[in-house]
PDB file of C-alpha atoms in Angstrom:
ATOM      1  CA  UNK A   4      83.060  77.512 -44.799  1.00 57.00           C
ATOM      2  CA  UNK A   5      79.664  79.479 -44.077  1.00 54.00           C
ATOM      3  CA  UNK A   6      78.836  78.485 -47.274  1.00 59.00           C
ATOM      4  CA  UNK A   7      79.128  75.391 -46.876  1.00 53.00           C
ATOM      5  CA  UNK A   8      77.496  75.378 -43.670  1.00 53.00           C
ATOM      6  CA  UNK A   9      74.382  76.942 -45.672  1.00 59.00           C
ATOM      7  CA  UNK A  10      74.232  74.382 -48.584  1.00 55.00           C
ATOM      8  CA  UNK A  11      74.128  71.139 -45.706  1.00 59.00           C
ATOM      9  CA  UNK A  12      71.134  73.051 -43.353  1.00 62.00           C
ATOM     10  CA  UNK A  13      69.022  72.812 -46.397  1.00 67.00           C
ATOM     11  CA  UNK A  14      69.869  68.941 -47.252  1.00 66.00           C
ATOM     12  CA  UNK A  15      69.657  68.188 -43.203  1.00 68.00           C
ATOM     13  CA  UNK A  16      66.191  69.434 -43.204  1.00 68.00           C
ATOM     14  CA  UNK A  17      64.749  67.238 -45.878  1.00 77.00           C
ATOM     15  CA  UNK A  18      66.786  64.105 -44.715  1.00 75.00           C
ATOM     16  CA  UNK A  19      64.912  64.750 -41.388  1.00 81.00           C
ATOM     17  CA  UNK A  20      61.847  65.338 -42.753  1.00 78.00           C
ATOM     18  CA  UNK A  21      61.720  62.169 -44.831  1.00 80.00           C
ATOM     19  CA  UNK A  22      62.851  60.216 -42.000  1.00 79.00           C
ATOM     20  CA  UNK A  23      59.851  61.772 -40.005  1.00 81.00           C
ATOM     21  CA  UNK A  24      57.429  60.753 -43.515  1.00 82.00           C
ATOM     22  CA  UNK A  25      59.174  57.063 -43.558  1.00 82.00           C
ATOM     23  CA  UNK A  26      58.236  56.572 -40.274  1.00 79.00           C
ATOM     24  CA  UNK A  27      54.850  57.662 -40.220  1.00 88.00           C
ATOM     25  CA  UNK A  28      54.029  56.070 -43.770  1.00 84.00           C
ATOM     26  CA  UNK A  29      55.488  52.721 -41.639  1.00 81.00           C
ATOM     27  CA  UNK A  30      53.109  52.994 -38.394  1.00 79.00           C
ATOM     28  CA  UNK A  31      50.169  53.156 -40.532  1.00 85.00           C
ATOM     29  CA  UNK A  32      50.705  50.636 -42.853  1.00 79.00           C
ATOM     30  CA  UNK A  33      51.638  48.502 -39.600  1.00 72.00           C
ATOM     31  CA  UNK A  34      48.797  49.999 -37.834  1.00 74.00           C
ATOM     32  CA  UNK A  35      46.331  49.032 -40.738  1.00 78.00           C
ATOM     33  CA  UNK A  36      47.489  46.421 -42.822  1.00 73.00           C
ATOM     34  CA  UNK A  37      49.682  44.032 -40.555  1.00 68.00           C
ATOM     35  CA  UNK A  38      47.849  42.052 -37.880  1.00 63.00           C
ATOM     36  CA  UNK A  39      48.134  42.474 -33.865  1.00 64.00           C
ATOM     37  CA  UNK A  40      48.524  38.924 -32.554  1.00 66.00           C
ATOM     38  CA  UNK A  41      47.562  40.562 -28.830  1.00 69.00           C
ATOM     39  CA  UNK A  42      44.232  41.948 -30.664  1.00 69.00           C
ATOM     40  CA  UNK A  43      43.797  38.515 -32.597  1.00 69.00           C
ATOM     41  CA  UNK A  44      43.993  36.693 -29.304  1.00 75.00           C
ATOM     42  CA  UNK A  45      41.787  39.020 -27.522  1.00 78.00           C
ATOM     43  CA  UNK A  46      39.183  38.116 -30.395  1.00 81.00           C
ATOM     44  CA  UNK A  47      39.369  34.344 -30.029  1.00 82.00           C
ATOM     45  CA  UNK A  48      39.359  34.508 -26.289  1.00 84.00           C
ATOM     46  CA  UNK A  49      35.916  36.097 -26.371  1.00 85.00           C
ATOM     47  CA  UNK A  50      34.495  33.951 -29.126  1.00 86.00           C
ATOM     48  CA  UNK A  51      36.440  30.860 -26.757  1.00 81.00           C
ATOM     49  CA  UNK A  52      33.904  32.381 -24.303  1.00 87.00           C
ATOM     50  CA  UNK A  53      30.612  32.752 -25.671  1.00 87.00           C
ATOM     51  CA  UNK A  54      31.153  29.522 -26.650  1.00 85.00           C
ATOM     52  CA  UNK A  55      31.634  28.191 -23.043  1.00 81.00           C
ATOM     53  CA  UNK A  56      29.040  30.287 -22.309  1.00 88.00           C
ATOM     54  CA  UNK A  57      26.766  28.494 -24.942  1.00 88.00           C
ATOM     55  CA  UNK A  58      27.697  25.005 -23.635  1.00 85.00           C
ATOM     56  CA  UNK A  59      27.510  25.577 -20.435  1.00 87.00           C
ATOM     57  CA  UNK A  60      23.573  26.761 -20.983  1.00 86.00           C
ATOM     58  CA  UNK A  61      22.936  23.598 -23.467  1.00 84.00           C
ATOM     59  CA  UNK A  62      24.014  21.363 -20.111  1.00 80.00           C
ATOM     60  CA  UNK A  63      22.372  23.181 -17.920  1.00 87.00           C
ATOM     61  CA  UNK A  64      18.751  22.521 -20.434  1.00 90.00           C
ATOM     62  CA  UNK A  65      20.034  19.464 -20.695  1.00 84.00           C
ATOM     63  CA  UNK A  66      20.339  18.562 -16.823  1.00 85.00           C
ATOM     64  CA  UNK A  67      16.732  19.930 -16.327  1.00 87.00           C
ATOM     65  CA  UNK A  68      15.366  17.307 -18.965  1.00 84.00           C
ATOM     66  CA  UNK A  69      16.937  14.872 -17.505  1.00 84.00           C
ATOM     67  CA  UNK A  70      15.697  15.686 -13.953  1.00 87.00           C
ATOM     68  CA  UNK A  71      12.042  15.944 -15.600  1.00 86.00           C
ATOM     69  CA  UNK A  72      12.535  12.344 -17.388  1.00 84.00           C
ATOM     70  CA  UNK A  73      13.208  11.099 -14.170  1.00 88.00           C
ATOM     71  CA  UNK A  74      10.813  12.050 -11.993  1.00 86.00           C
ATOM     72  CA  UNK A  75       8.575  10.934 -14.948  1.00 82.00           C
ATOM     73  CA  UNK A  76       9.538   7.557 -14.806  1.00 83.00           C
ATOM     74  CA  UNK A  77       9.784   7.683 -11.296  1.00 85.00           C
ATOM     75  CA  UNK A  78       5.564   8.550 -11.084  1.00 84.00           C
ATOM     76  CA  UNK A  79       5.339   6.082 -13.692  1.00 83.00           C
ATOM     77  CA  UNK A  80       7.005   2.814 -12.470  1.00 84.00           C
ATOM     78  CA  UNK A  81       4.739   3.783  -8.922  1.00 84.00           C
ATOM     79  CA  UNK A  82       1.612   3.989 -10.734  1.00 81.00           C
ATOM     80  CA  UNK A  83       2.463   0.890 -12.299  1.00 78.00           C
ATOM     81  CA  UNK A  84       3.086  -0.929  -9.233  1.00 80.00           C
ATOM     82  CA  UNK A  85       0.213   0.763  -7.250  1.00 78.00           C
ATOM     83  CA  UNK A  86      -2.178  -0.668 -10.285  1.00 73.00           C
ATOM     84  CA  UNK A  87      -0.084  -3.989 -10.499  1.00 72.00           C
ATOM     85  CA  UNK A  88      -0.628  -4.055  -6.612  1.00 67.00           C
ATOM     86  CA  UNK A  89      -4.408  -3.099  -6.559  1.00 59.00           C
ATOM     87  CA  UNK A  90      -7.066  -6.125  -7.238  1.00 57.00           C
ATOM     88  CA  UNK A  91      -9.056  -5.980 -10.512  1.00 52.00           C
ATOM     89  CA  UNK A  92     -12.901  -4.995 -10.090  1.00 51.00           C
ATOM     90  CA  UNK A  93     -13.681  -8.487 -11.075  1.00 50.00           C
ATOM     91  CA  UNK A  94     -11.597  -9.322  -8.378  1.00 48.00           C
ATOM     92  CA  UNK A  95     -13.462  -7.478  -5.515  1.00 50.00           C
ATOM     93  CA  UNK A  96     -16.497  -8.343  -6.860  1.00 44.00           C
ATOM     94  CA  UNK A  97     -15.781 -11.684  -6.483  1.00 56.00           C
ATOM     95  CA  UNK A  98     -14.463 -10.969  -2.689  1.00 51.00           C
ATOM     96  CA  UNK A  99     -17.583  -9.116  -1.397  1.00 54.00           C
ATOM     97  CA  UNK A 100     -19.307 -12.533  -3.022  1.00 52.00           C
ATOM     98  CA  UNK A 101     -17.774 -14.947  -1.936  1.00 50.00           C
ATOM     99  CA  UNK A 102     -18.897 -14.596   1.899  1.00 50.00           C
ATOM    100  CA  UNK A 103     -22.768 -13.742   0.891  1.00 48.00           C
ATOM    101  CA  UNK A 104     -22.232 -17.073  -0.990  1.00 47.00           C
ATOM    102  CA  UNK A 105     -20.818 -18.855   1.624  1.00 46.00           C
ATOM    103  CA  UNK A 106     -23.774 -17.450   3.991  1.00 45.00           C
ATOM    104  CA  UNK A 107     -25.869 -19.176   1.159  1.00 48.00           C
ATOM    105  CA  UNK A 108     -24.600 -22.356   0.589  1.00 46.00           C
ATOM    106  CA  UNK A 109     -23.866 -22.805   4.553  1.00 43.00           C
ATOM    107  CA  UNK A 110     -25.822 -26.203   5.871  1.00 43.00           C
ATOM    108  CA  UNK A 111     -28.596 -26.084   7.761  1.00 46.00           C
ATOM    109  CA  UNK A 112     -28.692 -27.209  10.811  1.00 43.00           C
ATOM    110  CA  UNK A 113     -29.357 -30.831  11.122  1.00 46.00           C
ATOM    111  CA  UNK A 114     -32.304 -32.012  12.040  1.00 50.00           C
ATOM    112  CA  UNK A 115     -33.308 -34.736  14.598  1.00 45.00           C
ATOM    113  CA  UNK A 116     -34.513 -37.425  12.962  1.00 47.00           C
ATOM    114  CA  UNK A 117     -38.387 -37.917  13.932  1.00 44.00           C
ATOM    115  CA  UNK A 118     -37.168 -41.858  15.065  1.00 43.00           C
ATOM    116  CA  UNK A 119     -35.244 -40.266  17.788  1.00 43.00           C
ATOM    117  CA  UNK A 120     -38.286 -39.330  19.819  1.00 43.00           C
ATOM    118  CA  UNK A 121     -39.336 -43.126  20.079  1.00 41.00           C
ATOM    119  CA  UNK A 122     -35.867 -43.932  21.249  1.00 43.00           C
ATOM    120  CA  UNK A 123     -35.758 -41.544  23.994  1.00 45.00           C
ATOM    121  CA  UNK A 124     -35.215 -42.912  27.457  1.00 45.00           C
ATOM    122  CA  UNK A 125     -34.275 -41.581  30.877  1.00 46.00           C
ATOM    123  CA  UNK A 126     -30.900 -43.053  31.942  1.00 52.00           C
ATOM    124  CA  UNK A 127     -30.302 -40.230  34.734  1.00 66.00           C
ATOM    125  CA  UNK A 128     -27.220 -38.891  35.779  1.00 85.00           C
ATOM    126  CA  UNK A 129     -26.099 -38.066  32.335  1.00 93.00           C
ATOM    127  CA  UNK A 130     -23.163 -35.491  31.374  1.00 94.00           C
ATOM    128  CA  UNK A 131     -25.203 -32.535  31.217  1.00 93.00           C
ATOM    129  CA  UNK A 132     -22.073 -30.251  29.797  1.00 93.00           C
ATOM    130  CA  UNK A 133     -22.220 -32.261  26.831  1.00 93.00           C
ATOM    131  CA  UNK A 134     -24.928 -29.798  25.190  1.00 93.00           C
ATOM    132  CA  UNK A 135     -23.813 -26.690  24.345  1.00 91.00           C
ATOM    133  CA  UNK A 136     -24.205 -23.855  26.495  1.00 89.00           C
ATOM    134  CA  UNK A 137     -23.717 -25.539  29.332  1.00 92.00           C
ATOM    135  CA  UNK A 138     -21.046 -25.084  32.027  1.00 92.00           C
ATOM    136  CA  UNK A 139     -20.283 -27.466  35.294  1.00 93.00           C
ATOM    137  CA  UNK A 140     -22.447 -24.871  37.414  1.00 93.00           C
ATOM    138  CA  UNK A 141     -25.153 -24.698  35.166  1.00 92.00           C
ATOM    139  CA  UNK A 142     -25.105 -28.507  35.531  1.00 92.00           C
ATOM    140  CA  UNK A 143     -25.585 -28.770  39.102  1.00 93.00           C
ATOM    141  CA  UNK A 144     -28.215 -26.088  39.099  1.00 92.00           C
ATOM    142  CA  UNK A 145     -30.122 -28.174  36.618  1.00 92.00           C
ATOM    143  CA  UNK A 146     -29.382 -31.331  38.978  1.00 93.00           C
ATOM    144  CA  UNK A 147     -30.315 -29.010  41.573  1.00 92.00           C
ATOM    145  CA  UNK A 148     -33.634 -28.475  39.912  1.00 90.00           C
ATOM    146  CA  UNK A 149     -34.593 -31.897  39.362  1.00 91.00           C
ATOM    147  CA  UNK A 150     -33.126 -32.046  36.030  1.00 92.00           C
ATOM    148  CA  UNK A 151     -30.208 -34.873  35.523  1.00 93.00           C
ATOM    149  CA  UNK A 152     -30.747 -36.689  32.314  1.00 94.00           C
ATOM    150  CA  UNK A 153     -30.629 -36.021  28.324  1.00 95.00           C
ATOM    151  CA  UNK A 154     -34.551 -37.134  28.165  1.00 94.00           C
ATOM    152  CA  UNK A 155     -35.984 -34.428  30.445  1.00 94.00           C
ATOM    153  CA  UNK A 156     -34.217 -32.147  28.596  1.00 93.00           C
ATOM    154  CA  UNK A 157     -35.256 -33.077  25.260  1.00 92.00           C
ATOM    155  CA  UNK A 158     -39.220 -33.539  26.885  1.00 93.00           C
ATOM    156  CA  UNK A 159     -39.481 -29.993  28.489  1.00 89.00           C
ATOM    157  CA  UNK A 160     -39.632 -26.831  26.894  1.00 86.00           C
ATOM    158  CA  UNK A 161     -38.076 -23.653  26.673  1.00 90.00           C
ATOM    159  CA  UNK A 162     -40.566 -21.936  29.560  1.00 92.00           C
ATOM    160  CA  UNK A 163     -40.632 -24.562  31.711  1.00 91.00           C
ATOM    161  CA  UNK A 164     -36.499 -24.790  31.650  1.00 90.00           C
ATOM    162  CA  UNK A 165     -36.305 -21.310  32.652  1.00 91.00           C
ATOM    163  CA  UNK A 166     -38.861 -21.775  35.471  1.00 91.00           C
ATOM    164  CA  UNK A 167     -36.906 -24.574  36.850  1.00 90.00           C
ATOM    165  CA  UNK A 168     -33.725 -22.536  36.776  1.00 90.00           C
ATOM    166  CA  UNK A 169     -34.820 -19.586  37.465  1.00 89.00           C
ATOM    167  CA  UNK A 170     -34.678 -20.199  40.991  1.00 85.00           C
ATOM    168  CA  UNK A 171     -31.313 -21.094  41.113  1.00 85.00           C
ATOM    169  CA  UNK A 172     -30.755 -17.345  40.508  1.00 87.00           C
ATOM    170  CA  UNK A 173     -27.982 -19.115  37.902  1.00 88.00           C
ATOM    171  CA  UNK A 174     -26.496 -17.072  34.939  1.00 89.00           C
ATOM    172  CA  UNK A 175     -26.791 -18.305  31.704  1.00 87.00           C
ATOM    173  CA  UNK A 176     -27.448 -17.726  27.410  1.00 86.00           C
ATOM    174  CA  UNK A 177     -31.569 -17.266  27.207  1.00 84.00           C
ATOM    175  CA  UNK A 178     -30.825 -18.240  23.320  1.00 85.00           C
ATOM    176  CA  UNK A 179     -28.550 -21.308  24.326  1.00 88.00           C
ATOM    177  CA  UNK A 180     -32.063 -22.882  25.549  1.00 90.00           C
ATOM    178  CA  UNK A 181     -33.362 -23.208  22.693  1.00 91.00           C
ATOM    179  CA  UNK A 182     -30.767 -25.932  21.283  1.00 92.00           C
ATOM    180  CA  UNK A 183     -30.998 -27.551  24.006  1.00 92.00           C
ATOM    181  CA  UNK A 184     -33.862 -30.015  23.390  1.00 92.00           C
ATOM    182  CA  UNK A 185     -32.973 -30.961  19.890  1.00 94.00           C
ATOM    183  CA  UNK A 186     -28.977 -31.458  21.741  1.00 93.00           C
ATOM    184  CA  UNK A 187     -30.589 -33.557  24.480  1.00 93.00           C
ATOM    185  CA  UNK A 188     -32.509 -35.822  21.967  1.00 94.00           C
ATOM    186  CA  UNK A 189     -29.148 -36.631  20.099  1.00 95.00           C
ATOM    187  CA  UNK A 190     -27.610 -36.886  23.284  1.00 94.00           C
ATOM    188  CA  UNK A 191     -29.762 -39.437  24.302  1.00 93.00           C
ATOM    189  CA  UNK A 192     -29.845 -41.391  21.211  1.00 94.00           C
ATOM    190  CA  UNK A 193     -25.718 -41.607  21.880  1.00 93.00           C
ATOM    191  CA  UNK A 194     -25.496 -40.231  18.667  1.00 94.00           C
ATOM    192  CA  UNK A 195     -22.641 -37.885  19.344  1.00 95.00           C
ATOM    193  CA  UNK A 196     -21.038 -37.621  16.037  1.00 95.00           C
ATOM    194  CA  UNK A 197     -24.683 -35.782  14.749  1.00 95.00           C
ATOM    195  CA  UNK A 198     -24.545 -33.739  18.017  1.00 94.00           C
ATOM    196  CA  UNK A 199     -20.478 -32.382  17.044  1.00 94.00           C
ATOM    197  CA  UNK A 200     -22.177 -31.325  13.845  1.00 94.00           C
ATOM    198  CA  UNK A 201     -25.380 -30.254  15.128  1.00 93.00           C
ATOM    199  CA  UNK A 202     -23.058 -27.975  17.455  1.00 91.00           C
ATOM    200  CA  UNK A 203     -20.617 -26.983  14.699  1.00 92.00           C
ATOM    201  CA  UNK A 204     -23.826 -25.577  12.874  1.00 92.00           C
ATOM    202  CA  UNK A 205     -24.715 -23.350  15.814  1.00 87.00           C
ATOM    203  CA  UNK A 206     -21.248 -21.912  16.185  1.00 85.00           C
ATOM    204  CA  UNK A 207     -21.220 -21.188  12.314  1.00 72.00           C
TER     205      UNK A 207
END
């Protein structure tokens, strides 16, 4: 029986030690040669990643373009309307004309025909606040003065006006007397469409 004990101790040791080989000769050929799925997936999630990663940084180039284009077209479509809204050079130039040539080509004053002098006569009494320049006080401080009718007007001067009213002690336009005479004369002629215009020319 020992003996037989003796020959089995022998074959248990190499049975044991080839199972021990087997299994090592196994992990490595797993460990090297067939492929971990958790390793495989651990590999694609990354590249899965960087690839986000990449996206996400093409958008985000992308979005500031887009923010640049626009505020570019923003600056653009108000310089277009600023220069759309502005007036051409011409166009001022023509503007800053037009009054110097409407100072120009403004009538002169009309004058009183020469005939009216001969036709002048003293009807008294007349409406002096007809002529321009003169109010309802200044007309009864002319009155008051001696001084009632178109024709005396027209006859006297400038000085001797302001002599007459200046003791009245009345207020009135020193350059107002001067249109006087050549208002009286039309006045007295009853021409009183020539004395509107003759008016209109002094307001002008």
């Amino acid at each position: 029986m020992s003996e037989f004990i003796s020959h089995i101790s022998p074959l248990a040791g190499i049975f044991i030690l080839g199972v021990l080989a087997g299994w090592i000769v196994e992990w490595i050929f797993v460990r090297l040669f067939v492929p971990n799925p958790g390793k495989k997936a651990e590999t694609e999630l990354k590249a899965s990643r960087k690839q986000v990663e990449d996206l996400q940084k093409k958008n985000a180039e992308l979005q500031a373009s887009l923010t640049a284009a626009q505020a570019s077209a923003a600056k653009a479509e108000k310089l277009a309307a600023e220069t759309k809204a502005a007036p051409a050079p011409a166009a001022i130039v023509e503007a800053k004309a037009a009054p110097a040539a409407a100072a120009e080509t403004k009538p002169a004053a009309k004058p009183v025909p020469a005939k009216v002098e001969a036709a002048l006569v003293g009807t008294g009494n007349d409406d002096l606040t007809k002529l321009g320049g003169v109010g309802p006080k200044l007309a009864e401080a002319m009155n008051a003065a001696g001084i009632s009718s178109y024709a005396q007007i027209a006859e006297l001067g400038v000085e001797q006006l302001n002599e007459r009213l200046a003791a009245s002690g009345i207020r009135y336009s020193k350059a107002a007397v001067e249109s006087w005479a050549p208002q009286a004369k039309l006045a007295a002629m009853g021409d009183w469409e020539a004395l509107k215009n003759y008016q209109a020319s002094l307001k002008a």
